[in-house]
Short mmCIF file of C-alpha atoms in Angstrom, two decimals:
data_model
loop_
_atom_site.label_atom_id
_atom_site.label_comp_id
_atom_site.label_asym_id
_atom_site.label_seq_id
_atom_site.Cartn_x
_atom_site.Cartn_y
_atom_site.Cartn_z
CA MET A 1 2.46 -43.96 -69.47
CA LEU A 2 0.08 -45.44 -67.06
CA SER A 3 -0.60 -48.83 -68.41
CA TYR A 4 -3.47 -50.41 -66.32
CA ARG A 5 -6.39 -49.46 -63.57
CA ILE A 6 -6.28 -50.97 -60.65
CA ASN A 7 -7.42 -50.04 -57.19
CA VAL A 8 -7.32 -51.33 -53.74
CA ILE A 9 -10.35 -52.14 -51.47
CA GLY A 10 -8.50 -51.96 -47.61
CA ALA A 11 -5.94 -49.56 -46.34
CA GLY A 12 -4.78 -52.29 -43.98
CA SER A 13 -1.23 -53.40 -43.82
CA TRP A 14 -2.11 -55.79 -47.08
CA GLY A 15 -4.22 -53.78 -49.13
CA SER A 16 -1.42 -50.38 -49.00
CA ALA A 17 1.75 -52.85 -49.34
CA LEU A 18 -0.34 -54.37 -52.79
CA ALA A 19 -1.51 -51.35 -53.41
CA SER A 20 2.54 -49.87 -53.75
CA LEU A 21 4.10 -52.34 -55.57
CA LEU A 22 1.23 -51.32 -57.94
CA ALA A 23 1.65 -48.37 -58.47
CA GLN A 24 5.20 -48.25 -58.32
CA ASN A 25 4.75 -51.13 -61.28
CA ASN A 26 3.22 -47.75 -63.05
CA ASN A 27 0.02 -48.28 -62.79
CA GLU A 28 -3.08 -46.15 -62.46
CA THR A 29 -3.96 -47.03 -58.47
CA ILE A 30 -6.18 -45.39 -55.98
CA LEU A 31 -6.14 -47.10 -52.32
CA TRP A 32 -9.00 -47.28 -50.64
CA GLY A 33 -10.43 -46.72 -46.95
CA ARG A 34 -13.54 -45.88 -45.00
CA ASP A 35 -11.46 -43.74 -42.35
CA SER A 36 -11.36 -39.99 -43.95
CA ASP A 37 -8.66 -39.15 -41.24
CA GLN A 38 -5.99 -42.22 -42.09
CA ILE A 39 -6.63 -41.10 -45.17
CA THR A 40 -6.25 -37.37 -45.07
CA GLU A 41 -3.20 -38.72 -42.75
CA ILE A 42 -1.60 -41.04 -45.39
CA LYS A 43 -1.44 -38.61 -48.25
CA LYS A 44 -0.16 -35.70 -45.95
CA THR A 45 3.03 -38.28 -45.39
CA GLY A 46 2.75 -40.89 -47.69
CA LYS A 47 2.95 -43.79 -44.90
CA ASN A 48 0.01 -45.97 -43.09
CA ASP A 49 2.38 -45.70 -39.51
CA ASN A 50 -1.06 -47.89 -38.37
CA TYR A 51 -0.73 -50.58 -40.20
CA LEU A 52 3.00 -50.42 -41.80
CA PRO A 53 4.86 -47.85 -39.80
CA ASN A 54 7.81 -45.90 -41.00
CA ILE A 55 7.32 -47.56 -44.96
CA GLN A 56 7.35 -44.62 -47.21
CA LEU A 57 4.77 -45.64 -50.09
CA ASP A 58 4.78 -44.90 -53.42
CA LYS A 59 4.75 -41.54 -54.33
CA ASN A 60 2.78 -42.25 -58.05
CA LEU A 61 0.06 -44.43 -55.11
CA ASN A 62 -3.04 -41.77 -54.87
CA TYR A 63 -5.69 -42.33 -51.94
CA SER A 64 -9.87 -41.71 -51.59
CA CYS A 65 -12.62 -42.42 -48.90
CA ASP A 66 -15.08 -42.33 -52.69
CA PHE A 67 -16.77 -45.14 -53.05
CA ASP A 68 -17.92 -44.74 -56.57
CA SER A 69 -15.03 -43.68 -57.86
CA ILE A 70 -12.59 -46.31 -57.29
CA CYS A 71 -15.34 -48.87 -59.36
CA GLN A 72 -14.37 -47.18 -62.40
CA CYS A 73 -11.05 -49.35 -63.16
CA ASP A 74 -10.01 -52.41 -65.07
CA ALA A 75 -9.59 -54.07 -61.85
CA LEU A 76 -10.64 -54.01 -58.38
CA VAL A 77 -8.50 -55.32 -55.54
CA ILE A 78 -10.28 -56.59 -52.04
CA ALA A 79 -7.91 -57.00 -49.45
CA THR A 80 -10.02 -57.12 -46.12
CA PRO A 81 -11.09 -59.96 -44.34
CA SER A 82 -13.66 -62.83 -45.69
CA LYS A 83 -16.30 -61.63 -43.27
CA SER A 84 -16.38 -58.63 -44.94
CA LEU A 85 -16.47 -59.40 -48.79
CA ARG A 86 -20.07 -60.28 -49.66
CA TYR A 87 -20.80 -56.56 -48.04
CA PHE A 88 -18.31 -55.32 -50.85
CA LEU A 89 -19.65 -56.86 -53.97
CA LYS A 90 -23.33 -55.70 -52.93
CA ARG A 91 -21.86 -52.13 -53.15
CA ILE A 92 -19.95 -52.48 -55.61
CA LYS A 93 -22.85 -53.89 -57.97
CA LYS A 94 -25.25 -50.85 -57.25
CA ILE A 95 -22.38 -48.44 -58.47
CA VAL A 96 -21.81 -50.43 -61.90
CA ASN A 97 -23.82 -52.17 -64.55
CA LYS A 98 -20.82 -53.82 -65.19
CA PRO A 99 -17.95 -54.49 -62.15
CA PRO A 100 -14.37 -54.58 -63.18
CA PRO A 101 -13.04 -58.16 -62.62
CA LEU A 102 -11.76 -58.94 -58.89
CA VAL A 103 -8.85 -59.59 -57.02
CA LEU A 104 -9.78 -61.30 -53.97
CA THR A 105 -6.84 -61.34 -50.95
CA ALA A 106 -8.52 -62.72 -47.98
CA LYS A 107 -7.35 -66.30 -46.66
CA GLY A 108 -10.52 -67.53 -45.05
CA LEU A 109 -14.09 -68.48 -45.38
CA GLU A 110 -17.32 -66.37 -44.75
CA PRO A 111 -18.15 -66.75 -41.07
CA GLN A 112 -21.32 -66.56 -41.51
CA THR A 113 -21.88 -69.14 -43.97
CA ASN A 114 -19.22 -71.05 -43.94
CA LYS A 115 -18.82 -70.53 -47.70
CA PHE A 116 -15.29 -69.49 -49.99
CA SER A 117 -14.84 -66.72 -51.48
CA HIS A 118 -15.57 -67.87 -54.97
CA GLN A 119 -19.24 -69.20 -53.54
CA VAL A 120 -19.79 -65.82 -52.30
CA VAL A 121 -18.76 -64.20 -55.71
CA GLY A 122 -21.15 -66.86 -57.70
CA GLU A 123 -24.06 -65.72 -55.75
CA GLU A 124 -23.68 -62.06 -55.26
CA MET A 125 -21.92 -61.77 -58.92
CA GLY A 126 -22.94 -64.65 -61.19
CA ASP A 127 -21.20 -67.98 -62.11
CA ASP A 128 -20.14 -65.97 -65.23
CA PHE A 129 -18.02 -63.49 -63.40
CA ASP A 130 -14.28 -63.20 -63.92
CA PHE A 131 -12.01 -62.54 -60.45
CA ALA A 132 -8.21 -63.79 -59.56
CA ILE A 133 -7.67 -65.30 -55.81
CA LEU A 134 -3.71 -64.07 -54.66
CA SER A 135 -2.77 -66.37 -52.69
CA GLY A 136 1.24 -67.89 -51.04
CA PRO A 137 3.47 -67.17 -48.32
CA THR A 138 2.98 -63.36 -47.83
CA PHE A 139 3.54 -60.84 -45.22
CA ALA A 140 2.75 -57.78 -45.48
CA ILE A 141 5.41 -56.07 -43.96
CA GLU A 142 8.26 -57.56 -46.48
CA VAL A 143 6.09 -56.95 -49.30
CA ALA A 144 6.32 -53.38 -48.25
CA HIS A 145 9.87 -53.53 -47.40
CA LYS A 146 10.28 -54.90 -51.16
CA LEU A 147 11.71 -58.29 -49.98
CA PRO A 148 11.83 -60.93 -52.12
CA THR A 149 8.25 -62.53 -52.82
CA ALA A 150 6.72 -65.10 -54.87
CA THR A 151 2.73 -66.09 -54.69
CA THR A 152 0.21 -67.40 -57.05
CA ILE A 153 -2.39 -65.74 -58.84
CA ALA A 154 -5.39 -68.42 -60.13
CA ALA A 155 -7.96 -66.56 -61.97
CA THR A 156 -11.62 -67.97 -63.36
CA ASN A 157 -9.06 -67.57 -66.84
CA LYS A 158 -6.32 -67.84 -68.08
CA LYS A 159 -6.12 -64.54 -69.70
CA LEU A 160 -6.94 -62.53 -66.38
CA SER A 161 -4.80 -64.53 -64.30
CA GLU A 162 -1.77 -63.82 -66.85
CA LYS A 163 -3.04 -60.40 -67.57
CA LEU A 164 -2.54 -60.16 -63.82
CA VAL A 165 0.90 -61.98 -63.56
CA SER A 166 2.08 -58.92 -65.39
CA VAL A 167 0.45 -56.03 -63.56
CA PHE A 168 1.53 -57.17 -60.18
CA LYS A 169 5.18 -58.78 -61.40
CA SER A 170 8.26 -56.97 -60.88
CA ASP A 171 12.06 -57.03 -59.21
CA TYR A 172 10.90 -58.67 -55.76
CA PHE A 173 7.44 -60.02 -56.11
CA ARG A 174 6.96 -62.63 -58.09
CA PRO A 175 3.29 -64.11 -59.03
CA TYR A 176 2.17 -67.07 -61.24
CA SER A 177 -0.59 -67.99 -62.52
CA SER A 178 -3.23 -70.86 -61.76
CA CYS A 179 -6.85 -71.40 -62.70
CA ASP A 180 -7.42 -74.00 -59.65
CA ILE A 181 -9.25 -71.49 -58.16
CA MET A 182 -10.14 -73.49 -55.37
CA GLY A 183 -6.74 -75.04 -54.42
CA VAL A 184 -5.80 -71.83 -53.89
CA GLN A 185 -8.07 -70.96 -52.11
CA ILE A 186 -7.86 -74.55 -49.70
CA GLY A 187 -4.24 -73.52 -49.12
CA GLY A 188 -5.15 -69.89 -48.36
CA ALA A 189 -7.74 -71.37 -45.34
CA LEU A 190 -6.40 -74.65 -44.24
CA LYS A 191 -3.00 -72.91 -43.40
CA ASN A 192 -4.65 -70.40 -40.56
CA VAL A 193 -5.99 -73.58 -38.94
CA PHE A 194 -2.58 -75.26 -38.44
CA ALA A 195 -0.72 -72.29 -37.94
CA ILE A 196 -3.02 -72.74 -34.63
CA ALA A 197 -1.34 -76.12 -33.94
CA ALA A 198 1.80 -74.94 -34.80
CA GLY A 199 1.80 -72.25 -32.43
CA ILE A 200 0.22 -74.69 -29.47
CA CYS A 201 3.21 -77.10 -30.36
CA ASP A 202 5.65 -74.02 -30.19
CA GLY A 203 4.20 -72.63 -27.18
CA LEU A 204 4.84 -76.30 -25.40
CA HIS A 205 8.13 -76.41 -26.35
CA LEU A 206 7.99 -80.01 -28.15
CA GLY A 207 10.54 -79.36 -30.32
CA ASN A 208 11.96 -78.99 -33.85
CA ASN A 209 11.20 -83.16 -34.65
CA ALA A 210 7.42 -81.99 -33.69
CA MET A 211 7.34 -79.44 -36.06
CA ALA A 212 8.70 -80.72 -39.07
CA ALA A 213 6.05 -83.73 -38.50
CA LEU A 214 3.22 -81.55 -37.88
CA ILE A 215 3.70 -79.52 -40.86
CA ASN A 216 4.40 -82.57 -43.69
CA ARG A 217 1.15 -84.06 -41.13
CA ALA A 218 -0.90 -80.54 -42.03
CA ASN A 219 -0.23 -80.84 -45.44
CA ILE A 220 -1.18 -84.92 -45.99
CA GLU A 221 -4.80 -83.24 -44.47
CA MET A 222 -4.74 -80.40 -47.24
CA LEU A 223 -4.43 -82.98 -49.78
CA LYS A 224 -6.68 -85.59 -48.12
CA PHE A 225 -9.22 -82.45 -48.22
CA ALA A 226 -8.47 -80.60 -52.10
CA LYS A 227 -9.60 -84.36 -53.09
CA ILE A 228 -13.38 -83.43 -51.80
CA TYR A 229 -13.48 -80.69 -54.81
CA ASP A 230 -11.11 -82.56 -57.50
CA CYS A 231 -8.37 -79.70 -56.58
CA GLN A 232 -5.13 -80.37 -58.28
CA PRO A 233 -2.44 -81.68 -55.90
CA GLU A 234 0.19 -79.65 -57.66
CA THR A 235 -1.39 -76.55 -56.36
CA ILE A 236 -1.87 -78.05 -52.85
CA MET A 237 2.41 -78.92 -52.67
CA GLY A 238 3.07 -75.23 -54.46
CA LEU A 239 2.92 -71.70 -52.94
CA SER A 240 -0.24 -71.05 -52.12
CA GLY A 241 -0.83 -74.62 -50.17
CA MET A 242 2.12 -76.01 -48.31
CA GLY A 243 4.35 -72.38 -49.10
CA ASP A 244 1.24 -70.79 -46.90
CA LEU A 245 1.57 -73.86 -44.60
CA ILE A 246 5.75 -73.34 -44.44
CA LEU A 247 5.84 -70.08 -43.26
CA THR A 248 2.72 -69.28 -41.19
CA CYS A 249 3.52 -71.99 -39.38
CA SER A 250 7.24 -70.94 -38.68
CA ALA A 251 7.13 -67.14 -38.19
CA ASP A 252 5.65 -65.43 -35.04
CA MET A 253 4.02 -63.11 -37.60
CA SER A 254 1.14 -64.56 -37.88
CA ARG A 255 -1.94 -64.13 -35.43
CA ASN A 256 -3.00 -66.98 -35.75
CA ARG A 257 0.74 -69.16 -34.53
CA THR A 258 1.00 -66.27 -32.55
CA PHE A 259 -2.63 -67.21 -30.73
CA GLY A 260 -1.85 -71.00 -30.83
CA LYS A 261 0.96 -70.02 -28.75
CA LYS A 262 -0.85 -68.31 -26.15
CA ILE A 263 -3.83 -71.02 -25.88
CA ALA A 264 -0.35 -72.83 -24.90
CA GLY A 265 0.47 -71.20 -22.42
CA GLY A 266 -3.30 -70.82 -20.61
CA LEU A 267 -5.15 -67.94 -22.48
CA ASP A 268 -8.51 -68.52 -21.64
CA ILE A 269 -10.22 -69.02 -25.44
CA LEU A 270 -13.79 -68.10 -24.31
CA LYS A 271 -12.42 -64.72 -22.81
CA PHE A 272 -10.45 -64.01 -26.03
CA ASN A 273 -13.39 -64.72 -28.43
CA ARG A 274 -15.59 -61.92 -26.24
CA GLU A 275 -12.77 -59.56 -26.05
CA ASN A 276 -10.38 -60.07 -28.71
CA LYS A 277 -11.10 -57.24 -31.88
CA THR A 278 -8.30 -58.57 -33.80
CA THR A 279 -9.26 -60.88 -36.73
CA ILE A 280 -8.01 -64.83 -36.29
CA GLU A 281 -8.99 -65.91 -39.31
CA GLY A 282 -7.93 -69.58 -38.52
CA ILE A 283 -11.19 -69.56 -35.34
CA ASN A 284 -13.96 -70.09 -37.85
CA THR A 285 -12.31 -71.62 -40.26
CA THR A 286 -11.41 -74.71 -37.85
CA ASP A 287 -14.88 -75.18 -37.42
CA ALA A 288 -15.77 -75.04 -41.25
CA ILE A 289 -13.05 -77.32 -42.05
CA TYR A 290 -13.67 -80.08 -39.10
CA ASN A 291 -17.35 -79.85 -40.47
CA LEU A 292 -17.04 -80.09 -43.47
CA ALA A 293 -14.33 -82.95 -43.45
CA LYS A 294 -16.69 -84.80 -41.34
CA LYS A 295 -20.01 -84.41 -43.74
CA HIS A 296 -17.51 -85.73 -45.78
CA LYS A 297 -15.98 -88.55 -44.43
CA ILE A 298 -12.99 -87.66 -44.06
CA GLN A 299 -10.04 -88.16 -41.30
CA MET A 300 -8.60 -84.89 -40.01
CA PRO A 301 -6.88 -85.71 -36.86
CA ILE A 302 -4.79 -81.99 -36.35
CA THR A 303 -7.62 -80.20 -37.22
CA GLN A 304 -9.96 -81.95 -35.17
CA SER A 305 -7.56 -81.54 -32.42
CA VAL A 306 -7.36 -78.01 -32.55
CA TYR A 307 -11.18 -78.39 -33.05
CA ASN A 308 -11.41 -79.97 -30.17
CA VAL A 309 -9.26 -77.24 -28.34
CA LEU A 310 -10.86 -73.98 -29.35
CA HIS A 311 -14.61 -75.48 -28.39
CA ASN A 312 -14.22 -78.96 -26.43
CA ASN A 313 -12.42 -77.57 -23.50
CA LEU A 314 -9.27 -79.93 -24.69
CA ASP A 315 -5.93 -79.06 -22.70
CA PRO A 316 -3.20 -78.59 -25.24
CA LYS A 317 -0.83 -81.65 -23.55
CA THR A 318 -3.72 -83.82 -23.69
CA ALA A 319 -4.10 -83.16 -27.54
CA VAL A 320 -0.87 -84.07 -28.42
CA ILE A 321 -1.08 -86.87 -26.37
CA GLU A 322 -4.29 -88.49 -28.06
CA LEU A 323 -2.15 -87.46 -31.44
CA MET A 324 0.73 -89.43 -31.18
CA ASN A 325 -1.05 -92.33 -29.93
CA ARG A 326 -3.77 -92.98 -32.46
CA GLU A 327 -3.03 -96.36 -34.47
CA THR A 328 -0.07 -96.54 -36.48
CA LYS A 329 -0.86 -97.12 -40.28
CA PRO A 330 1.07 -96.78 -42.56
CA GLU A 331 2.36 -92.66 -43.76
CA LEU A 332 0.87 -92.40 -47.29
#
C-alpha cells in the first residue's frame, strides 16, 4: 500500500536520486521536470543519463511535466538551485490554496537578495508555513548508487521533521531529525565558500597539513557566524555542518572545490563568470557571508581571503601568505 504522496520538483541529479529513493520506500512519488523531451526519455528508459549516467531509477517512480498536478500531495520536495526557489514558491501559491509542506534541498542563498531559504519562504508563504531543510554530506551520484549516506532534516516543527525522517529513511539513507532550521542552512551554505578555499589549497599543492588546518579553521568560522543567529553549536558540529564541510573540501565531485582548483591553476574569474552556465553556489555565498560578517563585525579570515581572490584580484599564493602571517592569537 502506498503510504505517502511526496513529489519532487527538479529532474537534475539530486532531484532524481531523491525521487528514486522515495519511490523505492513505497511512497507515491512523481518527479517533475520542465523539459518534456528529457521526461519522455526518462519514462522510456527509466534512466536520467544527462545527470545520473547508467543508473536505473526505481520502477515505481512516476514522471510528469504538468506542474499543476504535482502540487496535489502530502509534501513537495524542491530540488533546484537557490536562485529559483522564489519562482517555484510563487507558482505553487497560484495553484493550491493550502500548499503542502515543502522540503528544500538547495545549499546557498538567493543571489538577488542574499537571503537564506527560510527568509524567502517566510516572505512568499507566510511565517507560519511548515517546511523543512534537507542537508548534509551528500553527493547525488552516491545516493543513486545506494551507498550509505547520513543527512539531517530540520523542520519548522518536530512532528514534521520526524515524519519526513520516516519517509526518507532506507537501508542506505539515514536522516536525523532537527528543528535548528538556521543552523542547518548555515552549514550547507558556508561549506561552499570553504570548498573553494580547499580547491585552491589542493591546486597549489600546499599539502595535507594545510588542508587539515583549513577545514578546522573553516569550522571555527562557521561557529562564529552561527552565533549571530543563536544556532545550536551541535548543529554546526553535526552532519549538516562539519560533515558537509569535510566532504565538500575533500572530494573532487564538489563543483566548488573544482572551481577553486581552477583558480589555483590561473583561471580567469571574470571570463568564467561571463561564460559559465553551471551553478557554483559558493561564488554568491562568498559575497553574502563576507558582507554579513562585516556588518556584524565578525572576523572570518578564510572567507575574506576567498572574497578578495574572487573580487579584488588577490593572487591565491598571496592570500595564503597573508593568512599565515596574521597576528598570533589563542586557538579558541
